[in-house]
Amino acid sequence: MAKQLGMVIDAGLCIDCKGCMAACKVANEVPGDNWRNWIKSGDMDLRAQKRGRMVFQPGNCMQCDKPTCVSACPTGATYKSKSDGVVVIDRGLCIGCGQCIKACPYGARYRNDKLKVADKCDFCASRRAVGLEPACVSTCPTKARVFGDLNDPANPAGKLMAANKAKATQVVNAQSNTDPNLYYLGEAGLKSWPVKAQMPGAFEFWKNLADPAVKVVVGLSGLGVLAMLGKQLMLKNDAPPPEEHGEEGGHE
Amino acid sequence: MSSPKMIFRHTRAGIFIHWFNAACWFFLLFTGLALIQNPELNPLGAGYPNAVRAVFGGGANLLVAHWLVALIWLAVWVGYFFWGLSRFVAPFLHDTFTLEPNRDIQWMIKKNLQMILGYKMMAKLVKPLGYDGQMPPQEYYNAGQKVAAQGIIIGALVLVGTGFIMLFSKYFFTAADVWLVQWSITVHFIAAGVTTALLMVHIYMAAISKDERPAFISMFTGTVPAEYAKHHHQLWYEELEEK
Ligand code: SF4
Ligand code: SF4
């Protein structure tokens, strides 16, 4: 099976210390109001919770198998890497249109205030390049986040997946199931927060109206040219009516 | 006919800007098409953007190349515009944007029929309806050239405007402005499509059809045979004669 980096998270272990959020911000130089990861918690209604305690749900971009962010990107700047399954942003190719940001059901993306391009969690590509784990994983004091290739039982995340296949849950919006690669063990906490994926109006207009219309217009023009060319080739000696042509002015 | 009488039609500057424009336009069209990569859109299929990106060493380089050529193209045009404003640009704009409804509409209909049917068929089919085998006389630009020029000028302005919005997005815009960028992509695509459709006809008429062959040659030499001018741009020819 192809390599798919992901996380298996035991929400029950999370103590809402927000260490992962701080570590991520520092490791990835995430500016001001922008965040790559989060901890979701439900209402503080203790009676509603089984064990009478709050479940905190750590998360970040889920490197989905059917990523709506990729479908919304017109340039291919956002794509799913074939080698490790991480959804990547090519900053040079990104034009900052923000279509992908709107299209993610998890709000996992933001417009980087400094770089002015789309940005999100990439499982700390720069740290992985030097053999480190993502910053949030290294920092977590309770080891709630376990990271690795979900399809390889030889590494911790893969092993957890293999052992808990039936029990592990994905947090999804039923209307846009992107098949995320963040799995939760045991009680996952709040599950109703992902929204339906929204394609921006300009994109929908392009796809449904502008694209077919332009194809028709260019196609008609091409057909017209081909027809004229065919006529020209077939009627070899089709000349304008001699001498009477263009004589309206009567100056001759 | 030994050497037919030739009359002056295009300045060197005009010839230069025409071919410079053509080269840039081709480059921008084909790099622009390769900048679209989305299974729902890919106008030429997924293989095309991948191939072009490979040539340029990645999509990011391709984007930079598209911008650079666009900026050079625009800079040359701005220079030409101000340098030749009174000599070439103003007369060109005046000629192309003044339509004589009666004459020009008639010409458009007849010319299109003639192009599709051929002169002989046209004469046979339409003569009974009162067709006299003649086109309404035309000025320096014929009606088709005028309409094409108008479309291309407006298309170019739209392309420049939306192009700048996309370029600026990465430098000046905030998250609240991105809707502008989103619509710019769509409108840029539409403008490119419409101008391409017009240019396909323009290229056919000039480079392939026999009728306008002298006009094509004049885009290199600057002159057209007097006979051609008399028949294809009669009003212009008469104007020259009067001078
Ligand atoms: S979580 Fe959002 S940004 Fe991340 S891959 Fe899925 S759709 Fe894309
Ligand atoms: S902002 Fe998102 S959708 Fe737009 S080009 Fe960048 S990655 Fe693609």
mmCIF file of C-alpha atoms in Angstrom, chain A residues 65-227:
data_model
loop_
_atom_site.group_PDB
_atom_site.id
_atom_site.type_symbol
_atom_site.label_atom_id
_atom_site.label_comp_id
_atom_site.label_asym_id
_atom_site.label_seq_id
_atom_site.Cartn_x
_atom_site.Cartn_y
_atom_site.Cartn_z
ATOM 1 C CA ASP A 65 -7.662 11.197 0.526
ATOM 2 C CA LYS A 66 -10.376 13.146 -1.301
ATOM 3 C CA PRO A 67 -9.250 16.695 -0.534
ATOM 4 C CA THR A 68 -11.759 19.360 -1.558
ATOM 5 C CA CYS A 69 -8.984 21.958 -1.263
ATOM 6 C CA VAL A 70 -7.197 20.275 -4.176
ATOM 7 C CA SER A 71 -10.401 20.242 -6.243
ATOM 8 C CA ALA A 72 -10.792 23.986 -5.703
ATOM 9 C CA CYS A 73 -7.271 24.979 -6.715
ATOM 10 C CA PRO A 74 -7.155 26.218 -10.329
ATOM 11 C CA THR A 75 -3.383 26.089 -10.739
ATOM 12 C CA GLY A 76 -2.467 22.796 -9.151
ATOM 13 C CA ALA A 77 -0.451 24.677 -6.510
ATOM 14 C CA THR A 78 -2.248 22.545 -3.933
ATOM 15 C CA TYR A 79 -1.780 18.861 -4.609
ATOM 16 C CA LYS A 80 -1.610 15.553 -2.831
ATOM 17 C CA SER A 81 1.931 14.218 -2.817
ATOM 18 C CA LYS A 82 2.216 10.791 -4.369
ATOM 19 C CA SER A 83 5.215 9.834 -2.273
ATOM 20 C CA ASP A 84 3.806 10.311 1.226
ATOM 21 C CA GLY A 85 0.164 11.350 0.855
ATOM 22 C CA VAL A 86 0.660 14.793 2.412
ATOM 23 C CA VAL A 87 -1.361 17.584 0.773
ATOM 24 C CA VAL A 88 1.226 20.204 -0.171
ATOM 25 C CA ILE A 89 1.141 23.843 -1.303
ATOM 26 C CA ASP A 90 3.645 25.018 -3.889
ATOM 27 C CA ARG A 91 4.076 28.589 -2.666
ATOM 28 C CA GLY A 92 5.675 29.729 -5.904
ATOM 29 C CA LEU A 93 2.753 28.581 -7.981
ATOM 30 C CA CYS A 94 0.050 29.697 -5.548
ATOM 31 C CA ILE A 95 -1.536 32.983 -6.619
ATOM 32 C CA GLY A 96 -3.266 33.533 -3.305
ATOM 33 C CA CYS A 97 -6.789 33.268 -4.665
ATOM 34 C CA GLY A 98 -8.021 31.617 -1.484
ATOM 35 C CA GLN A 99 -10.375 29.179 -3.207
ATOM 36 C CA CYS A 100 -8.835 26.232 -1.336
ATOM 37 C CA ILE A 101 -9.328 27.996 1.996
ATOM 38 C CA LYS A 102 -13.046 28.203 1.449
ATOM 39 C CA ALA A 103 -13.215 24.656 0.162
ATOM 40 C CA CYS A 104 -11.762 22.913 3.242
ATOM 41 C CA PRO A 105 -14.474 21.544 5.556
ATOM 42 C CA TYR A 106 -12.131 21.852 8.538
ATOM 43 C CA GLY A 107 -10.986 25.435 8.156
ATOM 44 C CA ALA A 108 -7.509 23.930 8.165
ATOM 45 C CA ARG A 109 -6.177 26.539 5.751
ATOM 46 C CA TYR A 110 -5.500 30.220 6.117
ATOM 47 C CA ARG A 111 -4.033 32.979 4.015
ATOM 48 C CA ASN A 112 -0.573 33.456 5.447
ATOM 49 C CA ASP A 113 -0.590 37.080 6.621
ATOM 50 C CA LYS A 114 3.082 37.507 5.757
ATOM 51 C CA LEU A 115 3.527 35.412 2.607
ATOM 52 C CA LYS A 116 0.031 36.198 1.253
ATOM 53 C CA VAL A 117 -0.393 32.676 -0.093
ATOM 54 C CA ALA A 118 -2.451 29.744 1.148
ATOM 55 C CA ASP A 119 -0.864 27.907 4.036
ATOM 56 C CA LYS A 120 -1.601 24.987 6.349
ATOM 57 C CA CYS A 121 -0.118 22.060 8.237
ATOM 58 C CA ASP A 122 2.315 19.956 6.201
ATOM 59 C CA PHE A 123 3.296 17.678 9.078
ATOM 60 C CA CYS A 124 6.357 19.910 9.561
ATOM 61 C CA ALA A 125 8.002 19.175 6.225
ATOM 62 C CA SER A 126 11.116 21.068 7.291
ATOM 63 C CA ARG A 127 11.488 19.050 10.498
ATOM 64 C CA ARG A 128 10.801 15.764 8.742
ATOM 65 C CA ALA A 129 13.511 16.625 6.231
ATOM 66 C CA VAL A 130 16.049 16.438 9.046
ATOM 67 C CA GLY A 131 14.560 13.327 10.609
ATOM 68 C CA LEU A 132 12.407 14.938 13.329
ATOM 69 C CA GLU A 133 8.747 14.313 14.100
ATOM 70 C CA PRO A 134 6.201 17.107 13.652
ATOM 71 C CA ALA A 135 6.605 19.725 16.392
ATOM 72 C CA CYS A 136 3.164 19.094 17.883
ATOM 73 C CA VAL A 137 3.922 15.388 18.253
ATOM 74 C CA SER A 138 7.299 15.941 19.909
ATOM 75 C CA THR A 139 5.852 18.518 22.293
ATOM 76 C CA CYS A 140 2.702 16.728 23.468
ATOM 77 C CA PRO A 141 3.264 15.853 27.148
ATOM 78 C CA THR A 142 0.669 13.058 27.217
ATOM 79 C CA LYS A 143 1.564 11.682 23.792
ATOM 80 C CA ALA A 144 -2.019 12.086 22.603
ATOM 81 C CA ARG A 145 -0.812 12.555 19.015
ATOM 82 C CA VAL A 146 0.877 9.625 17.287
ATOM 83 C CA PHE A 147 2.364 10.296 13.863
ATOM 84 C CA GLY A 148 3.543 8.099 10.979
ATOM 85 C CA ASP A 149 2.694 6.045 7.918
ATOM 86 C CA LEU A 150 -0.800 4.725 8.537
ATOM 87 C CA ASN A 151 -0.275 1.893 6.099
ATOM 88 C CA ASP A 152 2.946 0.613 7.635
ATOM 89 C CA PRO A 153 2.422 -1.488 10.794
ATOM 90 C CA ALA A 154 6.132 -1.187 11.541
ATOM 91 C CA ASN A 155 5.750 2.404 12.795
ATOM 92 C CA PRO A 156 3.763 3.602 15.808
ATOM 93 C CA ALA A 157 0.837 5.183 13.948
ATOM 94 C CA GLY A 158 0.517 2.261 11.562
ATOM 95 C CA LYS A 159 0.620 -0.151 14.446
ATOM 96 C CA LEU A 160 -2.166 1.690 16.275
ATOM 97 C CA MET A 161 -4.219 1.731 13.099
ATOM 98 C CA ALA A 162 -3.737 -1.980 12.527
ATOM 99 C CA ALA A 163 -4.792 -2.731 16.092
ATOM 100 C CA ASN A 164 -7.812 -0.392 16.151
ATOM 101 C CA LYS A 165 -9.058 -0.530 12.561
ATOM 102 C CA ALA A 166 -12.700 -0.999 13.597
ATOM 103 C CA LYS A 167 -12.708 1.449 16.480
ATOM 104 C CA ALA A 168 -10.762 4.400 15.082
ATOM 105 C CA THR A 169 -13.052 7.233 13.968
ATOM 106 C CA GLN A 170 -12.711 10.021 11.441
ATOM 107 C CA VAL A 171 -14.315 13.383 12.119
ATOM 108 C CA VAL A 172 -16.259 14.236 8.951
ATOM 109 C CA ASN A 173 -19.130 16.287 7.659
ATOM 110 C CA ALA A 174 -21.521 13.787 6.108
ATOM 111 C CA GLN A 175 -22.160 16.092 3.131
ATOM 112 C CA SER A 176 -18.504 16.383 2.235
ATOM 113 C CA ASN A 177 -16.585 13.346 3.319
ATOM 114 C CA THR A 178 -13.000 14.055 2.343
ATOM 115 C CA ASP A 179 -11.750 10.788 3.823
ATOM 116 C CA PRO A 180 -9.320 12.386 6.274
ATOM 117 C CA ASN A 181 -6.136 10.771 7.554
ATOM 118 C CA LEU A 182 -6.525 11.853 11.157
ATOM 119 C CA TYR A 183 -8.012 9.037 13.200
ATOM 120 C CA TYR A 184 -9.292 9.277 16.758
ATOM 121 C CA LEU A 185 -9.169 6.498 19.300
ATOM 122 C CA GLY A 186 -11.885 6.042 21.869
ATOM 123 C CA GLU A 187 -14.062 9.060 22.629
ATOM 124 C CA ALA A 188 -13.315 11.632 19.924
ATOM 125 C CA GLY A 189 -15.252 14.492 21.507
ATOM 126 C CA LEU A 190 -17.049 17.118 19.434
ATOM 127 C CA LYS A 191 -17.829 15.779 15.960
ATOM 128 C CA SER A 192 -20.334 18.204 14.507
ATOM 129 C CA TRP A 193 -17.979 21.051 13.712
ATOM 130 C CA PRO A 194 -16.718 20.357 10.165
ATOM 131 C CA VAL A 195 -18.716 22.323 7.615
ATOM 132 C CA LYS A 196 -19.896 21.386 4.152
ATOM 133 C CA ALA A 197 -17.150 22.096 1.625
ATOM 134 C CA GLN A 198 -17.854 25.355 -0.230
ATOM 135 C CA MET A 199 -16.614 25.969 -3.740
ATOM 136 C CA PRO A 200 -16.229 29.716 -4.338
ATOM 137 C CA GLY A 201 -18.794 31.290 -6.677
ATOM 138 C CA ALA A 202 -16.133 32.352 -9.164
ATOM 139 C CA PHE A 203 -14.931 28.774 -9.414
ATOM 140 C CA GLU A 204 -18.420 27.376 -9.894
ATOM 141 C CA PHE A 205 -19.121 30.013 -12.540
ATOM 142 C CA TRP A 206 -15.893 29.133 -14.321
ATOM 143 C CA LYS A 207 -16.473 25.404 -14.207
ATOM 144 C CA ASN A 208 -20.160 25.387 -15.098
ATOM 145 C CA LEU A 209 -20.529 28.357 -17.435
ATOM 146 C CA ALA A 210 -17.321 30.050 -18.524
ATOM 147 C CA ASP A 211 -15.411 26.873 -19.338
ATOM 148 C CA PRO A 212 -18.053 25.312 -21.599
ATOM 149 C CA ALA A 213 -18.927 28.683 -23.153
ATOM 150 C CA VAL A 214 -15.319 29.466 -24.023
ATOM 151 C CA LYS A 215 -14.850 25.972 -25.423
ATOM 152 C CA VAL A 216 -17.907 26.488 -27.635
ATOM 153 C CA VAL A 217 -16.758 29.914 -28.834
ATOM 154 C CA VAL A 218 -13.210 28.783 -29.595
ATOM 155 C CA GLY A 219 -14.547 25.556 -31.090
ATOM 156 C CA LEU A 220 -16.941 27.428 -33.377
ATOM 157 C CA SER A 221 -14.175 29.747 -34.450
ATOM 158 C CA GLY A 222 -11.972 26.734 -35.163
ATOM 159 C CA LEU A 223 -14.740 25.008 -37.097
ATOM 160 C CA GLY A 224 -15.396 28.161 -39.080
ATOM 161 C CA VAL A 225 -11.732 28.425 -39.968
ATOM 162 C CA LEU A 226 -11.616 24.748 -40.940
ATOM 163 C CA ALA A 227 -14.735 25.143 -43.072
#
